[in-house]
Amino acid sequence: KPPARILGGGRDNSGKSTVINYLKPKKAHSEDIVPTVGFSVETFTKGALSFTIFDMSGQGRYRNLWEHYYKEVGGIIFCIDSTDQIRMCVAKDELDALLAHADLSKVPIVVFANKMDLPTAITPVECCRKLELEKILDKPWHIAASNGLTGEGVDAGINWLGEQMVRLRSTRR
């Protein structure tokens, strides 16, 4: 099967690259994670699925490039920094713009509420409330409490996304 295309989005410093690094095979892990400039592409296999993930920079000057990668995307990973309540409203605006794009209708999304290990992290329920995830009615969504450094919650989130992508492919046939 061709690799499933996944868009990795979220604000800068939300942990997108760290989560993606965790998902790669151990021998391909990077020791030092640096902020993504523009985008990077990672291809790997997890379980029975092959993934190509477009890790998009969350910096403001690069976010307008995201939509160039929306076509043929089968799933979305959206990371938020669950400790950054000040910028949560900006993350919500970015998420809303992403979800409103016509090329992403019905595309499943997993939201990684990242950095849950930190004492100032808000709960996944509070993240849902602040992002108004319950208003997403046109696509499957899931929130996963995560720690990109240890991988806690990451496997469960990506497994959910993979299941949704398989289900979506089978209904399109």
Coordinates of C-alpha atoms in Angstrom, one line a residue:
K1 CA 0.0 0.0 0.0
P2 CA 1.2 3.5 -0.6
P3 CA 2.1 5.5 2.5
A4 CA -0.8 7.3 4.2
R5 CA -0.2 11.1 4.0
I6 CA -0.4 12.8 7.3
L7 CA -0.2 16.6 7.9
G8 CA 1.5 17.5 11.2
G9 CA 0.4 20.9 12.3
G10 CA 0.2 23.1 15.4
R11 CA 1.8 26.2 16.9
D12 CA 5.5 26.6 17.2
N13 CA 7.0 24.9 20.3
S14 CA 4.0 22.6 20.7
G15 CA 6.1 19.5 20.3
K16 CA 5.2 18.4 16.7
S17 CA 8.7 17.4 15.8
T18 CA 9.2 15.7 19.1
V19 CA 6.0 13.6 18.7
I20 CA 7.0 12.7 15.1
N21 CA 10.6 11.8 16.2
Y22 CA 9.1 9.4 18.8
L23 CA 7.0 7.8 16.1
K24 CA 10.0 7.0 13.9
P25 CA 11.9 3.7 14.3
K26 CA 14.3 3.9 17.2
K27 CA 17.4 3.8 14.9
A28 CA 16.1 6.9 13.1
H29 CA 15.5 8.9 16.2
S30 CA 17.2 12.3 16.4
E31 CA 19.1 13.2 19.6
D32 CA 18.5 16.9 19.3
I33 CA 15.1 18.2 18.1
V34 CA 15.4 21.7 16.6
P35 CA 12.5 23.9 15.5
T36 CA 11.3 23.0 12.0
V37 CA 11.9 25.7 9.4
G38 CA 9.5 25.5 6.5
F39 CA 8.7 21.7 6.6
S40 CA 10.3 18.3 6.8
V41 CA 9.0 15.0 5.5
E42 CA 9.3 11.7 7.4
T43 CA 8.3 8.3 6.1
F44 CA 8.1 5.2 8.3
T45 CA 5.9 2.2 9.2
K46 CA 4.0 1.9 12.4
G47 CA 2.0 -1.3 12.8
A48 CA 0.4 -2.3 9.5
L49 CA 0.4 1.2 8.1
S50 CA 3.1 3.2 6.2
F51 CA 3.1 6.9 6.9
T52 CA 4.5 9.9 5.2
I53 CA 4.2 12.8 7.6
F54 CA 4.6 16.4 6.6
D55 CA 6.0 18.2 9.7
M56 CA 4.9 21.8 9.1
S57 CA 6.6 24.6 10.9
G58 CA 4.3 26.3 13.4
Q59 CA 6.0 29.7 13.1
G60 CA 3.7 32.4 11.9
R61 CA 5.7 33.2 8.7
Y62 CA 5.4 29.6 7.5
R63 CA 1.8 28.7 8.4
N64 CA 0.5 30.1 5.1
L65 CA 2.4 27.2 3.4
W66 CA 0.4 24.5 5.1
E67 CA -2.4 24.5 2.6
H68 CA -0.1 23.6 -0.2
Y69 CA 0.2 20.1 1.4
Y70 CA -3.6 19.5 2.1
K71 CA -4.4 17.5 -1.1
E72 CA -4.4 13.8 -0.6
V73 CA -3.9 14.1 3.1
G74 CA -5.5 11.1 4.8
G75 CA -5.0 12.2 8.4
I76 CA -4.0 15.2 10.6
I77 CA -1.8 15.3 13.7
F78 CA -2.4 18.6 15.5
C79 CA -0.2 19.3 18.5
I80 CA -0.9 21.8 21.2
D81 CA 1.3 22.8 24.2
S82 CA -1.1 22.0 27.1
T83 CA 1.0 24.3 29.3
D84 CA 0.6 27.4 27.1
Q85 CA -2.8 28.7 28.1
I86 CA -2.0 32.2 26.8
R87 CA -1.5 31.0 23.2
M88 CA -4.3 28.4 23.3
C89 CA -6.7 30.8 21.6
V90 CA -4.2 31.2 18.8
A91 CA -3.9 27.4 18.5
K92 CA -7.7 27.3 18.3
D93 CA -7.7 29.9 15.5
E94 CA -5.1 27.9 13.5
L95 CA -7.0 24.6 14.1
D96 CA -10.3 26.3 12.9
A97 CA -8.6 27.5 9.8
L98 CA -7.2 24.1 9.1
L99 CA -10.5 22.3 9.7
A100 CA -12.4 24.7 7.5
H101 CA -10.3 24.0 4.4
A102 CA -12.3 22.1 1.7
D103 CA -9.4 19.7 0.9
L104 CA -9.6 18.4 4.5
S105 CA -13.3 17.6 4.8
K106 CA -13.9 14.3 6.5
V107 CA -10.2 13.9 7.2
P108 CA -9.7 12.4 10.7
I109 CA -7.7 14.5 13.2
V110 CA -5.9 13.5 16.3
V111 CA -5.0 16.4 18.7
F112 CA -2.0 15.7 20.9
A113 CA -2.4 17.6 24.1
N114 CA 1.4 17.6 24.5
K115 CA 3.6 18.2 27.5
M116 CA 1.1 16.6 29.9
D117 CA 4.0 15.6 32.2
L118 CA 4.5 19.3 33.2
P119 CA 2.9 20.6 36.4
T120 CA 1.2 23.6 34.6
A121 CA -0.5 21.4 32.0
I122 CA -4.2 21.6 31.8
T123 CA -6.3 18.5 31.4
P124 CA -7.3 17.0 28.1
V125 CA -10.9 17.9 28.9
E126 CA -10.0 21.5 29.5
C127 CA -8.0 21.5 26.2
C128 CA -11.1 20.2 24.4
R129 CA -13.2 23.0 25.9
K130 CA -10.7 25.7 25.0
L131 CA -10.3 24.4 21.4
E132 CA -14.1 23.7 21.2
L133 CA -13.5 20.3 19.7
E134 CA -17.1 19.2 20.4
K135 CA -18.1 21.6 17.5
I136 CA -16.2 19.4 15.0
L137 CA -19.1 17.5 13.4
D138 CA -17.8 16.7 9.9
K139 CA -14.9 14.5 10.7
P140 CA -13.7 12.0 13.3
W141 CA -11.5 13.6 16.0
H142 CA -9.7 12.4 19.1
I143 CA -7.6 14.1 21.8
A144 CA -4.7 12.2 23.2
A145 CA -2.9 13.4 26.4
S146 CA 0.8 13.0 25.4
N147 CA 4.4 13.5 26.2
G148 CA 6.4 13.5 23.0
L149 CA 9.7 12.9 24.9
T150 CA 8.6 9.6 26.5
G151 CA 5.9 8.7 24.0
E152 CA 3.2 8.5 26.6
G153 CA -0.1 8.7 24.8
V154 CA 1.5 9.0 21.3
D155 CA 1.1 5.3 20.2
A156 CA -2.6 5.4 21.3
G157 CA -3.2 8.6 19.4
I158 CA -1.5 7.4 16.2
N159 CA -3.2 4.0 16.4
W160 CA -6.6 5.7 16.6
L161 CA -5.7 7.9 13.6
G162 CA -4.5 4.8 11.6
E163 CA -7.8 3.0 12.3
Q164 CA -9.8 6.0 11.2
M165 CA -7.8 6.4 8.0
V166 CA -8.3 2.7 7.2
R167 CA -12.1 3.1 7.8
L168 CA -12.2 6.2 5.6
R169 CA -10.3 4.4 2.8
S170 CA -12.7 1.4 2.9
T171 CA -15.8 3.7 2.7
R172 CA -14.4 5.6 -0.3
R173 CA -14.1 2.4 -2.4

